[in-house]
Each structure stands twice: as C-alpha cells, then as structure tokens.
Coordinates of C-alpha atoms in Angstrom, one line a residue:
M180 CA -44.9 -52.5 -15.9
A181 CA -44.4 -56.2 -16.2
Q182 CA -41.1 -57.7 -15.5
P183 CA -39.0 -60.6 -16.9
R184 CA -39.3 -63.9 -15.1
K185 CA -36.6 -64.2 -12.5
R186 CA -35.1 -67.2 -11.0
T187 CA -32.4 -66.5 -8.4
S188 CA -31.2 -63.9 -10.9
L189 CA -31.7 -63.4 -14.6
V190 CA -29.6 -65.2 -17.1
V191 CA -26.2 -63.6 -17.7
A192 CA -22.9 -63.9 -19.4
L193 CA -20.0 -62.0 -20.9
S194 CA -20.6 -60.0 -24.1
L195 CA -17.6 -59.8 -26.4
V196 CA -16.5 -56.9 -28.6
F197 CA -17.5 -57.2 -32.3
V198 CA -16.2 -54.5 -34.7
L199 CA -16.7 -54.5 -38.5
G200 CA -15.5 -51.9 -41.0
H201 CA -14.8 -48.2 -40.7
S202 CA -16.9 -46.4 -43.3
A203 CA -20.1 -44.5 -42.3
A204 CA -23.5 -46.0 -43.3
A205 CA -27.0 -45.8 -41.9
Q206 CA -28.2 -48.9 -40.0
F207 CA -31.5 -50.8 -40.1
F208 CA -32.1 -54.2 -38.5
E209 CA -34.9 -56.3 -39.8
T210 CA -36.2 -59.7 -38.8
R211 CA -35.3 -62.1 -41.7
G212 CA -35.9 -65.4 -40.1
T213 CA -37.3 -67.3 -37.1
Y214 CA -35.8 -70.7 -36.2
S215 CA -37.1 -73.3 -33.9
A216 CA -35.2 -73.8 -30.6
V217 CA -37.6 -75.8 -28.5
G218 CA -37.0 -75.6 -24.7
A219 CA -37.3 -71.9 -23.7
P220 CA -34.0 -70.5 -25.1
E221 CA -32.4 -67.9 -22.8
F222 CA -29.0 -67.4 -24.3
V223 CA -27.5 -67.3 -27.8
S224 CA -24.0 -67.1 -29.1
A225 CA -22.4 -67.0 -32.6
A226 CA -19.2 -68.4 -34.1
D227 CA -18.0 -70.4 -37.2
L228 CA -18.3 -73.9 -35.8
N229 CA -17.4 -75.9 -38.9
G230 CA -14.7 -73.7 -40.5
D231 CA -16.7 -72.9 -43.6
G232 CA -16.4 -69.1 -43.1
K233 CA -20.1 -68.8 -42.2
Q234 CA -21.4 -67.8 -38.8
D235 CA -23.4 -70.4 -36.8
L236 CA -25.7 -70.1 -33.8
V237 CA -25.8 -71.9 -30.4
L238 CA -28.8 -71.5 -28.1
T239 CA -29.6 -72.8 -24.7
A240 CA -32.8 -74.8 -24.2
F241 CA -33.3 -74.2 -20.5
I242 CA -36.4 -76.3 -19.9
T243 CA -35.3 -79.4 -21.9
N244 CA -31.7 -79.3 -20.6
Q245 CA -30.1 -79.1 -24.0
I246 CA -28.2 -76.8 -26.3
V247 CA -29.2 -76.2 -29.9
V248 CA -26.7 -75.8 -32.8
L249 CA -27.9 -74.1 -36.0
L250 CA -25.4 -74.0 -38.8
G251 CA -25.4 -70.9 -40.9
N252 CA -25.9 -70.9 -44.7
G253 CA -23.9 -67.6 -45.1
D254 CA -26.9 -65.7 -46.5
G255 CA -28.5 -64.8 -43.2
T256 CA -30.5 -68.0 -43.0
F257 CA -29.8 -71.1 -40.8
R258 CA -30.3 -74.9 -41.0
P259 CA -32.6 -76.7 -38.6
G260 CA -31.2 -77.1 -35.1
V261 CA -29.4 -80.1 -33.8
Y262 CA -29.9 -80.7 -30.0
Y263 CA -27.3 -81.9 -27.5
P264 CA -28.1 -82.9 -23.9
V265 CA -26.3 -81.1 -21.1
G266 CA -26.9 -80.6 -17.4
R267 CA -30.0 -79.1 -15.7
G268 CA -31.0 -75.6 -16.7
P269 CA -28.3 -74.4 -19.1
S270 CA -28.1 -70.6 -18.7
A271 CA -25.1 -69.5 -20.7
I272 CA -22.6 -70.6 -23.4
V273 CA -19.0 -70.0 -24.1
I274 CA -17.5 -71.0 -27.5
A275 CA -13.7 -71.5 -27.5
D276 CA -11.0 -74.1 -28.2
F277 CA -10.6 -75.6 -24.7
N278 CA -8.5 -78.7 -25.7
R279 CA -6.2 -76.8 -28.2
D280 CA -6.9 -79.1 -31.2
G281 CA -7.9 -76.2 -33.5
N282 CA -11.7 -77.0 -33.3
L283 CA -14.1 -74.8 -31.4
D284 CA -15.8 -76.4 -28.4
L285 CA -18.9 -75.5 -26.4
L286 CA -19.3 -74.9 -22.7
A287 CA -22.7 -74.8 -21.1
A288 CA -23.2 -73.3 -17.7
D289 CA -26.0 -75.2 -15.8
E290 CA -27.9 -73.0 -13.4
S291 CA -30.1 -75.7 -11.8
D292 CA -27.2 -78.0 -10.7
D293 CA -23.5 -77.6 -9.8
Q294 CA -22.2 -78.5 -13.3
I295 CA -20.7 -77.1 -16.4
G296 CA -20.8 -79.2 -19.6
I297 CA -18.0 -79.3 -22.1
L298 CA -18.8 -80.5 -25.6
L299 CA -15.7 -81.0 -27.6
G300 CA -15.9 -80.0 -31.2
N301 CA -15.3 -82.3 -34.1
G302 CA -14.5 -79.4 -36.4
D303 CA -17.4 -80.1 -38.7
G304 CA -20.2 -78.4 -36.7
T305 CA -20.9 -81.5 -34.6
F306 CA -19.9 -82.1 -31.0
Q307 CA -19.1 -85.0 -28.7
P308 CA -21.4 -85.7 -25.7
A309 CA -21.1 -83.3 -22.8
Q310 CA -18.5 -84.0 -20.2
E311 CA -19.8 -82.5 -16.9
T312 CA -17.5 -80.8 -14.4
S313 CA -18.6 -79.7 -11.0
T314 CA -18.5 -76.0 -10.0
G315 CA -19.8 -76.6 -6.6
V316 CA -22.7 -74.2 -7.0
G317 CA -25.3 -73.2 -9.6
T318 CA -23.8 -71.1 -12.4
L319 CA -25.6 -68.1 -14.0
S320 CA -22.8 -66.7 -16.1
V321 CA -19.5 -67.9 -17.5
A322 CA -16.5 -66.2 -19.3
T323 CA -13.1 -67.5 -20.4
G324 CA -9.6 -66.2 -20.5
D325 CA -6.0 -67.2 -19.6
F326 CA -5.9 -66.0 -15.9
N327 CA -2.5 -67.7 -15.0
G328 CA -0.5 -67.1 -18.2
D329 CA 0.0 -70.8 -19.1
Q330 CA -1.6 -70.4 -22.6
K331 CA -4.5 -72.6 -21.5
L332 CA -8.0 -71.3 -21.3
D333 CA -9.5 -70.9 -17.9
L334 CA -13.1 -70.2 -16.7
V335 CA -14.7 -67.6 -14.4
T336 CA -18.2 -68.2 -13.3
A337 CA -20.9 -66.2 -11.5
N338 CA -22.7 -68.5 -9.1
G339 CA -25.6 -66.4 -7.8
G340 CA -27.9 -69.4 -8.5
G341 CA -26.2 -71.6 -5.9
T342 CA -25.5 -71.9 -2.2
C343 CA -22.4 -69.6 -2.5
P344 CA -23.3 -66.3 -4.2
C345 CA -19.7 -66.1 -5.4
F346 CA -17.6 -65.9 -8.5
S347 CA -15.3 -68.9 -9.2
V348 CA -12.1 -69.5 -11.2
L349 CA -11.5 -72.9 -12.7
L350 CA -8.0 -73.2 -14.2
G351 CA -7.8 -75.1 -17.4
N352 CA -5.7 -78.2 -18.0
G353 CA -5.5 -77.5 -21.8
D354 CA -7.3 -80.8 -22.6
G355 CA -10.9 -79.7 -22.1
T356 CA -10.9 -80.4 -18.4
F357 CA -10.6 -78.0 -15.5
Q358 CA -9.2 -77.9 -11.9
P359 CA -11.6 -77.5 -8.9
P360 CA -13.1 -74.0 -8.5
I361 CA -11.5 -71.3 -6.4
S362 CA -14.4 -69.2 -5.1
T363 CA -14.5 -65.6 -4.0
R364 CA -17.5 -63.9 -2.4
P365 CA -18.1 -60.3 -3.6
P366 CA -20.0 -57.6 -1.7
V367 CA -23.3 -58.6 -3.5
I368 CA -24.5 -61.8 -5.2
S369 CA -22.5 -62.5 -8.3
S370 CA -24.9 -62.7 -11.2
V371 CA -22.7 -61.8 -14.2
V372 CA -19.0 -61.6 -14.9
G373 CA -16.9 -59.8 -17.5
V374 CA -13.2 -60.1 -18.3
G375 CA -10.6 -57.6 -19.4
D376 CA -7.2 -56.1 -18.5
F377 CA -8.7 -53.1 -16.7
N378 CA -5.4 -51.8 -15.2
R379 CA -3.2 -52.5 -18.3
D380 CA -0.7 -54.7 -16.5
G381 CA -1.0 -57.6 -18.9
K382 CA -3.0 -59.7 -16.5
L383 CA -6.7 -60.4 -16.9
D384 CA -9.1 -58.9 -14.4
V385 CA -12.7 -59.6 -13.6
A386 CA -15.8 -57.4 -13.2
T387 CA -18.6 -59.1 -11.4
A388 CA -22.1 -57.5 -10.9
G389 CA -25.2 -58.5 -9.0
Q390 CA -27.8 -57.4 -6.5
S391 CA -28.4 -58.1 -2.8
L392 CA -31.7 -56.8 -1.4
A393 CA -32.1 -53.3 -2.9
T394 CA -28.4 -52.7 -3.7
S395 CA -26.9 -53.4 -7.1
K396 CA -23.1 -53.1 -7.6
V397 CA -20.3 -54.0 -10.0
T398 CA -17.0 -54.9 -8.3
I399 CA -13.6 -55.0 -9.9
Y400 CA -11.1 -57.8 -9.0
L401 CA -7.6 -57.2 -10.3
G402 CA -5.7 -60.3 -11.4
H403 CA -2.3 -61.4 -10.0
G404 CA -1.6 -63.4 -13.1
D405 CA -1.7 -66.7 -11.2
G406 CA -5.5 -67.2 -11.2
T407 CA -6.0 -65.3 -8.0
F408 CA -7.4 -61.7 -7.6
Q409 CA -7.3 -58.7 -5.4
K410 CA -10.5 -56.9 -4.6
G411 CA -10.8 -53.4 -6.1
L412 CA -13.5 -50.8 -5.9
S413 CA -17.3 -51.3 -6.1
Y414 CA -19.7 -49.0 -8.0
L415 CA -23.5 -48.6 -7.5
I416 CA -25.4 -49.4 -10.7
G417 CA -29.1 -49.8 -11.8
S418 CA -31.4 -52.5 -10.6
S419 CA -30.8 -56.3 -11.3
P420 CA -27.7 -56.3 -13.5
N421 CA -27.9 -59.0 -16.0
G422 CA -25.2 -58.6 -18.6
I423 CA -21.8 -57.0 -19.1
A424 CA -20.1 -55.8 -22.2
V425 CA -16.4 -54.8 -22.2
G426 CA -14.9 -52.5 -24.8
D427 CA -12.9 -49.4 -25.5
F428 CA -15.6 -46.9 -26.2
R429 CA -13.3 -43.9 -26.6
K430 CA -10.3 -45.5 -28.4
T431 CA -8.0 -44.6 -25.5
G432 CA -6.6 -48.0 -24.8
K433 CA -8.6 -48.0 -21.6
L434 CA -11.4 -50.6 -21.2
D435 CA -14.9 -49.4 -20.3
L436 CA -18.0 -51.3 -19.1
A437 CA -21.6 -51.4 -20.2
I438 CA -24.0 -53.2 -17.9
A439 CA -27.6 -54.2 -18.7
D440 CA -29.7 -53.2 -15.6
S441 CA -32.7 -55.5 -16.4
L442 CA -35.1 -53.8 -14.0
G443 CA -34.0 -50.2 -14.7
P444 CA -33.2 -47.7 -15.6
G445 CA -31.4 -49.1 -18.6
I446 CA -27.7 -49.5 -19.6
S447 CA -25.1 -48.3 -17.1
V448 CA -21.8 -47.2 -18.8
L449 CA -18.7 -46.9 -16.6
L450 CA -15.6 -45.4 -18.4
G451 CA -12.3 -46.9 -17.3
N452 CA -9.4 -44.8 -16.0
G453 CA -6.9 -47.4 -17.1
D454 CA -5.7 -48.2 -13.6
G455 CA -8.4 -50.6 -12.6
T456 CA -10.8 -47.9 -11.4
F457 CA -13.8 -46.5 -13.2
Q458 CA -15.7 -43.3 -13.4
Q459 CA -19.2 -43.2 -11.9
P460 CA -21.9 -44.8 -14.1
V461 CA -24.0 -42.9 -16.7
S462 CA -27.3 -44.5 -17.4
Y463 CA -28.9 -44.8 -20.9
P464 CA -32.6 -45.5 -20.7
T465 CA -34.2 -48.6 -22.3
I466 CA -37.0 -50.9 -21.0
L467 CA -36.1 -54.3 -19.5
P468 CA -32.7 -54.9 -21.0
N469 CA -31.7 -58.5 -20.4
S470 CA -28.2 -58.3 -22.1
V471 CA -25.8 -55.9 -23.8
T472 CA -23.1 -56.4 -26.3
T473 CA -20.9 -54.1 -28.5
A474 CA -20.6 -53.7 -32.2
D475 CA -19.8 -51.0 -34.8
V476 CA -23.4 -51.2 -36.1
N477 CA -23.1 -48.2 -38.6
R478 CA -19.5 -48.8 -39.5
D479 CA -18.3 -45.3 -38.5
G480 CA -15.4 -46.8 -36.5
K481 CA -17.1 -46.1 -33.1
L482 CA -18.4 -48.8 -30.9
D483 CA -22.1 -49.0 -30.4
L484 CA -24.2 -50.9 -27.9
V485 CA -26.8 -53.5 -28.7
A486 CA -29.2 -54.6 -25.9
A487 CA -31.8 -57.4 -25.9
N488 CA -35.1 -56.1 -24.5
F489 CA -37.3 -58.7 -22.7
G490 CA -40.6 -56.9 -23.5
C491 CA -43.4 -56.3 -21.1
V492 CA -45.5 -59.4 -20.2
D493 CA -48.7 -57.3 -20.7
R494 CA -47.3 -56.4 -24.2
S495 CA -47.3 -52.7 -23.3
C496 CA -43.6 -52.4 -24.3
P497 CA -42.0 -54.4 -27.2
A498 CA -39.3 -57.1 -27.1
G499 CA -36.5 -56.8 -29.5
A500 CA -33.0 -55.2 -29.9
S501 CA -32.1 -51.6 -28.9
V502 CA -29.2 -49.9 -30.6
F503 CA -27.3 -47.1 -28.9
L504 CA -25.0 -45.4 -31.5
G505 CA -21.7 -44.5 -30.0
N506 CA -20.3 -40.9 -30.3
G507 CA -16.7 -42.2 -29.9
D508 CA -16.1 -40.3 -26.7
G509 CA -17.7 -42.7 -24.3
T510 CA -21.2 -41.3 -24.7
F511 CA -24.1 -42.8 -26.7
Q512 CA -27.1 -41.6 -28.6
P513 CA -30.6 -42.5 -27.4
A514 CA -31.8 -46.1 -28.0
V515 CA -33.5 -47.0 -31.3
M516 CA -35.7 -50.1 -30.8
H517 CA -36.0 -52.8 -33.4
A518 CA -39.0 -54.9 -32.3
A519 CA -38.7 -58.7 -32.7
G520 CA -39.9 -61.6 -30.7
V521 CA -42.1 -61.7 -27.6
E522 CA -39.8 -62.3 -24.5
D523 CA -36.2 -61.9 -25.5
W524 CA -33.4 -62.9 -23.2
W525 CA -30.2 -62.5 -25.0
A526 CA -28.7 -61.0 -28.2
A527 CA -25.5 -62.0 -30.1
V528 CA -23.8 -60.0 -32.9
A529 CA -22.1 -61.4 -36.0
D530 CA -22.1 -61.1 -39.8
F531 CA -24.6 -63.7 -40.8
N532 CA -24.9 -62.9 -44.5
Q533 CA -21.2 -62.0 -45.2
D534 CA -21.9 -58.5 -46.3
G535 CA -19.5 -56.8 -43.8
L536 CA -22.4 -55.5 -41.6
P537 CA -22.9 -56.8 -38.1
D538 CA -26.3 -58.6 -37.7
V539 CA -28.1 -59.7 -34.5
A540 CA -29.5 -63.0 -33.3
I541 CA -32.0 -63.0 -30.4
A542 CA -33.1 -65.8 -28.1
D543 CA -36.9 -65.6 -27.7
N544 CA -37.8 -67.6 -24.6
L545 CA -41.5 -67.5 -24.9
T546 CA -41.8 -68.7 -28.6
D547 CA -39.0 -71.2 -28.5
A548 CA -37.1 -69.4 -31.2
G549 CA -33.8 -67.9 -32.4
I550 CA -34.5 -64.8 -34.4
A551 CA -32.1 -63.4 -37.0
L552 CA -32.1 -59.6 -37.5
I553 CA -30.2 -58.6 -40.6
N554 CA -28.4 -55.2 -40.9
T555 CA -29.7 -53.9 -44.3
G556 CA -27.9 -50.5 -44.3
V557 CA -30.3 -48.1 -46.1
V558 CA -32.8 -50.7 -47.4
S559 CA -36.0 -51.5 -45.5
F560 CA -38.4 -54.4 -46.5
S561 CA -42.0 -54.8 -45.4
P562 CA -42.8 -57.5 -44.5
S563 CA -39.2 -58.2 -43.4
S564 CA -39.6 -61.7 -42.0
T565 CA -40.5 -65.0 -43.7
I566 CA -43.3 -64.5 -46.3
L567 CA -45.9 -67.1 -45.5
F568 CA -48.3 -68.1 -48.4
P569 CA -51.7 -69.7 -47.8
T570 CA -52.0 -73.4 -48.5
Q571 CA -52.4 -73.7 -52.3
L572 CA -53.8 -76.4 -54.5
V573 CA -51.0 -78.0 -56.5
K574 CA -50.3 -76.8 -60.0
T575 CA -52.4 -73.6 -59.4
T576 CA -51.3 -70.1 -58.6
G577 CA -52.5 -68.2 -55.6
I578 CA -52.9 -64.5 -54.9
P579 CA -49.4 -62.9 -55.0
Q580 CA -47.8 -61.7 -51.8
I581 CA -46.5 -58.1 -51.9
V582 CA -43.1 -57.0 -50.5
T583 CA -42.4 -53.2 -50.2
L584 CA -38.8 -52.2 -50.7
S585 CA -38.1 -48.7 -49.2
N586 CA -34.9 -46.6 -49.7
T587 CA -34.6 -44.7 -46.4
S588 CA -31.6 -42.6 -47.6
A589 CA -31.7 -39.3 -49.5
S590 CA -29.6 -40.8 -52.3
S591 CA -30.8 -43.0 -55.2
L592 CA -30.6 -46.8 -54.7
S593 CA -29.5 -48.9 -57.6
I594 CA -31.1 -52.4 -58.0
T595 CA -28.9 -54.9 -59.8
S596 CA -31.4 -57.8 -59.8
I597 CA -34.5 -59.2 -58.2
S598 CA -35.0 -63.0 -58.4
V599 CA -36.6 -65.9 -56.7
Q600 CA -34.9 -69.1 -55.7
G601 CA -37.1 -72.2 -55.6
N602 CA -39.1 -73.5 -58.5
Q603 CA -42.4 -73.3 -56.5
F604 CA -42.2 -69.5 -56.5
Q605 CA -41.9 -66.8 -59.2
L606 CA -42.0 -63.0 -59.5
G607 CA -45.5 -61.7 -60.1
S608 CA -46.8 -59.1 -62.5
G609 CA -47.4 -56.6 -59.7
T610 CA -43.7 -56.0 -59.3
T611 CA -43.0 -52.2 -59.7
C612 CA -39.3 -52.2 -58.7
G613 CA -37.0 -51.4 -61.6
S614 CA -33.3 -50.5 -61.8
S615 CA -33.4 -47.8 -59.2
V616 CA -35.4 -46.4 -56.3
P617 CA -35.2 -42.6 -55.6
G618 CA -34.1 -41.2 -52.3
N619 CA -36.8 -41.8 -49.7
G620 CA -38.8 -43.7 -52.3
S621 CA -40.2 -47.2 -52.4
C622 CA -41.4 -49.9 -54.8
Q623 CA -43.2 -53.2 -54.7
I624 CA -42.2 -56.8 -55.4
A625 CA -44.9 -59.4 -56.1
V626 CA -44.2 -63.1 -55.5
N627 CA -46.5 -65.9 -56.6
F628 CA -46.7 -69.4 -55.1
M629 CA -47.3 -72.3 -57.6
P630 CA -46.7 -75.6 -55.8
Q631 CA -45.9 -78.5 -58.1
A632 CA -46.3 -81.2 -55.4
K633 CA -47.9 -81.5 -52.0
G634 CA -46.2 -80.6 -48.8
L635 CA -44.2 -77.7 -47.4
K636 CA -42.2 -75.7 -49.9
S637 CA -39.5 -73.1 -49.3
G638 CA -37.6 -70.5 -51.3
L639 CA -35.9 -67.1 -51.2
L640 CA -36.6 -63.7 -52.6
V641 CA -33.2 -62.4 -53.5
V642 CA -32.5 -58.7 -54.0
R643 CA -29.1 -57.3 -55.1
D644 CA -28.7 -53.6 -54.7
S645 CA -26.1 -50.9 -54.0
A646 CA -26.9 -50.9 -50.3
S647 CA -24.9 -54.1 -49.7
T648 CA -22.1 -56.1 -51.3
K649 CA -24.2 -59.2 -50.7
P650 CA -27.7 -60.2 -51.7
Q651 CA -30.5 -59.5 -49.3
N652 CA -32.7 -62.6 -48.8
I653 CA -36.2 -63.0 -47.5
P654 CA -37.4 -66.6 -46.9
L655 CA -40.5 -67.8 -48.7
S656 CA -42.7 -70.6 -47.3
G657 CA -46.0 -72.2 -48.3
S658 CA -47.6 -75.6 -48.5
G659 CA -49.1 -77.4 -51.6
T660 CA -52.1 -79.6 -51.2
V661 CA -54.0 -82.2 -53.4
V662 CA -57.1 -81.9 -51.2
T663 CA -59.9 -79.5 -52.1
L664 CA -62.9 -78.4 -50.0
S665 CA -66.1 -77.0 -51.5
P666 CA -67.4 -74.9 -50.0
T667 CA -65.0 -73.8 -47.3
E668 CA -67.7 -72.2 -45.2
L669 CA -71.2 -73.4 -44.1
D670 CA -73.5 -70.5 -43.0
F671 CA -76.6 -71.7 -41.3
P672 CA -79.8 -69.6 -41.0
P673 CA -81.0 -68.5 -37.5
T674 CA -82.2 -71.5 -35.7
K675 CA -84.4 -71.7 -32.5
V676 CA -82.7 -73.2 -29.4
G677 CA -83.6 -76.8 -29.0
T678 CA -84.3 -77.4 -32.6
Q679 CA -82.0 -78.3 -35.5
S680 CA -81.3 -76.8 -38.9
S681 CA -81.5 -78.5 -42.3
P682 CA -78.1 -80.3 -42.9
Q683 CA -75.5 -78.7 -45.1
S684 CA -72.6 -80.5 -46.8
A685 CA -69.0 -79.9 -48.0
T686 CA -67.2 -82.0 -50.5
V687 CA -63.6 -83.2 -50.0
T688 CA -61.8 -84.2 -53.2
N689 CA -58.4 -85.8 -53.8
I690 CA -57.0 -84.5 -57.1
D691 CA -53.9 -86.5 -56.9
S692 CA -53.0 -89.8 -58.7
A693 CA -52.2 -91.4 -55.3
P694 CA -54.5 -92.1 -52.3
V695 CA -54.8 -89.6 -49.5
N696 CA -54.9 -91.0 -46.0
I697 CA -57.3 -89.3 -43.6
T698 CA -56.3 -89.3 -39.9
S699 CA -59.3 -87.5 -38.5
I700 CA -62.4 -85.4 -39.3
K701 CA -63.8 -83.6 -36.2
L702 CA -65.7 -80.6 -34.9
T703 CA -63.5 -77.9 -33.2
G704 CA -64.1 -74.6 -31.5
I705 CA -65.7 -73.5 -28.3
F706 CA -69.2 -74.0 -29.8
L707 CA -68.5 -77.4 -31.3
K708 CA -71.3 -79.0 -29.3
N709 CA -73.8 -76.8 -31.2
Y710 CA -73.2 -78.9 -34.3
T711 CA -73.4 -82.5 -35.4
E712 CA -71.2 -84.0 -38.1
T713 CA -71.2 -87.2 -40.2
N714 CA -69.1 -88.0 -43.2
T715 CA -68.5 -90.7 -45.9
C716 CA -64.8 -90.2 -46.1
G717 CA -63.4 -93.2 -44.1
T718 CA -59.6 -93.4 -43.6
Q719 CA -58.5 -93.1 -47.2
L720 CA -59.6 -91.1 -50.2
A721 CA -58.9 -92.8 -53.6
P722 CA -57.1 -91.0 -56.4
G723 CA -59.6 -88.6 -58.0
G724 CA -62.1 -89.5 -55.4
S725 CA -64.5 -87.4 -53.3
C726 CA -66.4 -87.7 -50.0
T727 CA -69.0 -85.7 -48.2
I728 CA -69.1 -84.1 -44.8
T729 CA -72.6 -83.3 -43.6
V730 CA -73.2 -80.8 -40.7
T731 CA -76.3 -79.9 -38.8
F732 CA -76.7 -76.8 -36.6
V733 CA -78.2 -77.6 -33.2
P734 CA -78.0 -74.4 -31.1
L735 CA -77.7 -74.9 -27.4
G736 CA -78.0 -71.2 -26.6
T737 CA -78.8 -67.8 -28.2
G738 CA -76.3 -65.7 -30.2
E739 CA -73.6 -66.5 -32.6
R740 CA -72.3 -70.1 -32.4
D741 CA -69.2 -70.4 -34.7
A742 CA -67.1 -73.5 -35.0
A743 CA -65.3 -75.5 -37.6
V744 CA -64.8 -79.0 -39.1
T745 CA -61.1 -79.8 -39.4
I746 CA -59.7 -82.5 -41.6
T747 CA -56.3 -84.0 -40.9
D748 CA -54.6 -85.9 -43.8
D749 CA -51.4 -86.4 -45.7
G750 CA -52.5 -84.5 -48.7
G751 CA -50.4 -81.5 -47.9
G752 CA -51.3 -78.3 -46.1
S753 CA -53.1 -80.3 -43.3
T754 CA -55.1 -79.4 -41.4
Q755 CA -57.9 -78.1 -43.7
A756 CA -61.0 -76.5 -42.2
V757 CA -64.6 -75.8 -43.1
A758 CA -65.8 -72.8 -41.1
L759 CA -69.2 -73.1 -39.5
S760 CA -71.4 -70.1 -38.5
G761 CA -74.9 -70.0 -37.1
T762 CA -77.0 -68.0 -34.7
G763 CA -79.3 -69.4 -32.0
T764 CA -82.6 -67.7 -31.4

C-alpha cells in the first residue's frame, strides 16, 4: 500500500469541536465545488473572516510559501483565492483574534524555517502583510489558548520539523506579538498538539503526539496556569500520529481524544477520566488518515468524527473524507468514506451553505485545490460536483447535461422549486423531476448551455426541497466560442511508410463581428512528426472570415498514428482541436 509523502513528519494541527443542531437526520457529503489553491495545499481551516455571517476558507500553499483566502458566498460556493506571502513551508493555520481588536487574524506555522507568520485582519476578509516571529525550530503544528490566565491568546507549537523535537509555548502580548518560546522535550518527537482542560482544574493542558523510531505515543502535560506544564502519562497509539481532535464524546464533562494515525491502523480514541489521565486507546480502522476533527454530522446530538484520507499513491484506495458516527458513549460506528480529491491532507468542518448542517472542506495537495463537500441530508445528486459543458458556439444550444436527484430516505421528498441562475443556462426538456420524489426514488434534471457571448460562463443549478432549509446549489460552467472548425476530425486512409497521403483540409471560421486573434496553430501529440501542416490563417481572422488548415499524413512507422492540430486564439473556448488519425502500413 502506498503512503503519504512524509517530510520530518506529516502536517498536523489541532482540530476544534464543531456541533450543529440536535435533531436526527441522515447524512450525505457530496463534492459541490473545487477551488484553485496553487502551491500544494496541506492544511485548511474555516471561519467568518469578514463578519458577513458566511464561512470562509484559508489554505496553506506549502511549495509557494503562501496562504490562500477564499471568501464564502454563503451558498456552499467560494470566491477565487487571494494569496498572502508567509515564511517557508507553511504547514498549519490558526484563526483567532490575537491583537484583541475584534477582527480575526491568521497565524501560519512555517515548517521549513524557524518562523510563524502573523497576518492581522482588517475585518473585511483582507489581511496585513505577515509579521514573522521566531520559534527557534521548524513548526509542524500550532494551537492557541490562554495558558497563563491573562486573557491574552498564547500559542503552543509542535516542533518535530526542527532541531529540537519539542513542543513550545509562546505567551501572547495581546497585540499580535509573542514572547520567546519555552520548549519542552516529550518522550517522542512532537508532531501534533491538542489543547483542553483534561483534569478540569480550570487550567489549559496540552496533549502532544509523535513518533520516534517504531514507537508512537501521546503524552499529556498538565498546565500550572502560568504557561508552564507538568508531565503526565504517555499512551501508545498507532503509527505516525498526524492530527488530534479534542471533544466530549460521552457528554460527561470529561474531554476525550481522537488521534489520526496516518500509517495505521486508523483513528485512536482515548476516553478521558477527567483527572488528566485517559483510558487505553481503541482503534477505528480507516486507510491513511491525515487529520481528524469532530462534528455532529447527522444532528443527533452526538459527536461524530471526520477524517481526511490521503489516498493511496497507486490509487488502490481513495482519497476523501471518512465519517465515523458517534454512539454517544465514546464508541463510534465503522467509517463511511466520501471519495473526493486525489491526495488529501486536511479536512475542516463548518456550515458553508447556511442550512444548519456541517459541511466539509478538504485540502488536496496533488491537484492544488480546496474541495467543498456539502452535507445534503437525504438528497443525493449525480454528478455532484461542477457540471462542465463542452465548448459551445455562441447563440446555439448544445446537448443537455443530465443531473440525477435521488431520495435516499424511505419517506417522500417534496421539491419546492428547480431553477437555474445565469442567463447562459436554462432547464431542458428532459427534466423529469416534479413536485415530489418517492422514498428511495429518483428523477432527472436536464440543463442546457446557450452562450450569448464568447468566453467562460458560469451559473448555478438551484434545487429547493424538504431535505434542507437552504437551496442546494450545483455550479455550472462552460465556454462560448465564435470559432467553428469543419470538420473536427481528419481520418486518413492507410498509407505506406515513407510515402505521403493526399492532403486533407479543415476550415476555421470566425462568426463574430469582431476580429479573432490567433496565437498559434500547431501539430500536437506523440505522433505529431507523422503529419505536416500548413495554413492560410495568419495571426488574425477577420469578422465573418475563414481560413484553411491543410494536413498531410507522412507515416514514419506502422500502426495507428494519431495526433491533432490545435488552434489557440481569443475567440473563446481556446484551444480548439482537429483530431488526426491514420495508419502506417
């Protein structure tokens, strides 16, 4: 089985408790949007950064040394990211008001140097340039709390990435700056930290986990209330701990721990005794969990666990989010996997579409993306992510895309309305969904794309039903073009090696009233050298004008020799392509 890429240790940070509602309902997470976060994101966190009541996202861009802020629209979708430079290798984020001005600030832990970066918030979703503070060592994980009772937020960091495999406390000054770190070396390398009052004395304690050689442990440090700690007991856990969630899984007032053991066997749950000690861990299997957090996913009043699964590099096991429904007694049901992404490092939980259900955001390291998974209750959509339409000639209608709506409950689902936002899209005649869907039934929604102008167009399919108090939105995307190709494929007869075929031609036409600028016309594909191409297009195609691309097949070997001619232009939907096929004999 393939493994997540490891540096000194996998990326880690504290997972906070998130609880919504108390009435029972089934749960289904579905991918509803993928958002660019260039730079190999390894961590994601959510909060309302601009005070508009809508949850926003912050991701780390590890390779490009930045963090990415995506403001939420309140309907489960997000605006394009804004990038802020920080130190080298940001590995974790904390969102809190460090300078006590009422605006949320961002703190980025930098694994590849000895810095943490503070970005003070302006209250409108923008941030001031990062102010770097030395931790003395590379930081893998960071959490915040008031460790000395002065009403100023302090930091605790896990420093397994540096010269001292310690955890450190940096006392806050209340103005966004911090005092020098006070470091403590635990029994194993400190890779992740969690914070809570584990012995119920009103003073914050620290749980730190890590691995040295073949031994993985979590160690409890009990706070004195002045920023210093007394070492408690250590507990053996699964391999390569990478995330900690703290919560009261039994509603006893005693804090429990859930730890993501990234290399197996899964999630370790340690139930607290309320005196700073814990029961021996119980493991819940899931493959390659990189992080774990808590939420009441199905709104039954019991905390559940949500893990981000890295996914096998050979694709033999999926990436995505695993949900362990809580039984309310400190035990959990087997994991239910919601596949999403390719190599997922972290998951955050918040209500992104304001329907009272906790949703999930995932940082997908391989595809440079933040992925939004919406909790749809009893409604399932297929496809569930952005509906992509083929490039369409302006002022014409393409083949409709079909969305299947399934009612996964035994009871009837009422549909209030189905509509499309965006004047480039409309409901199609193939829509079969009416005012209700029977239990375990399904219906179809057809959506047409009719671009009125060239370029990328976006919209929303909006469904209002009895499964949610808020509309359920599926993004729509397609490009309109004013450039036509005829034909779009040139199929050459079998041709003897060393000879050439008769030439064939494709016509490029600009149907617009404005010129189209052509950047390039070229052969592409692994067999491009088996063709020659000439054209009459030049660098600009006049309004209503046409030009000709002429291709000859000159096989250099036997067998199928497929390639393409690609045209790059500003007519919308670029690049266009003419497929080439021929067989050498």
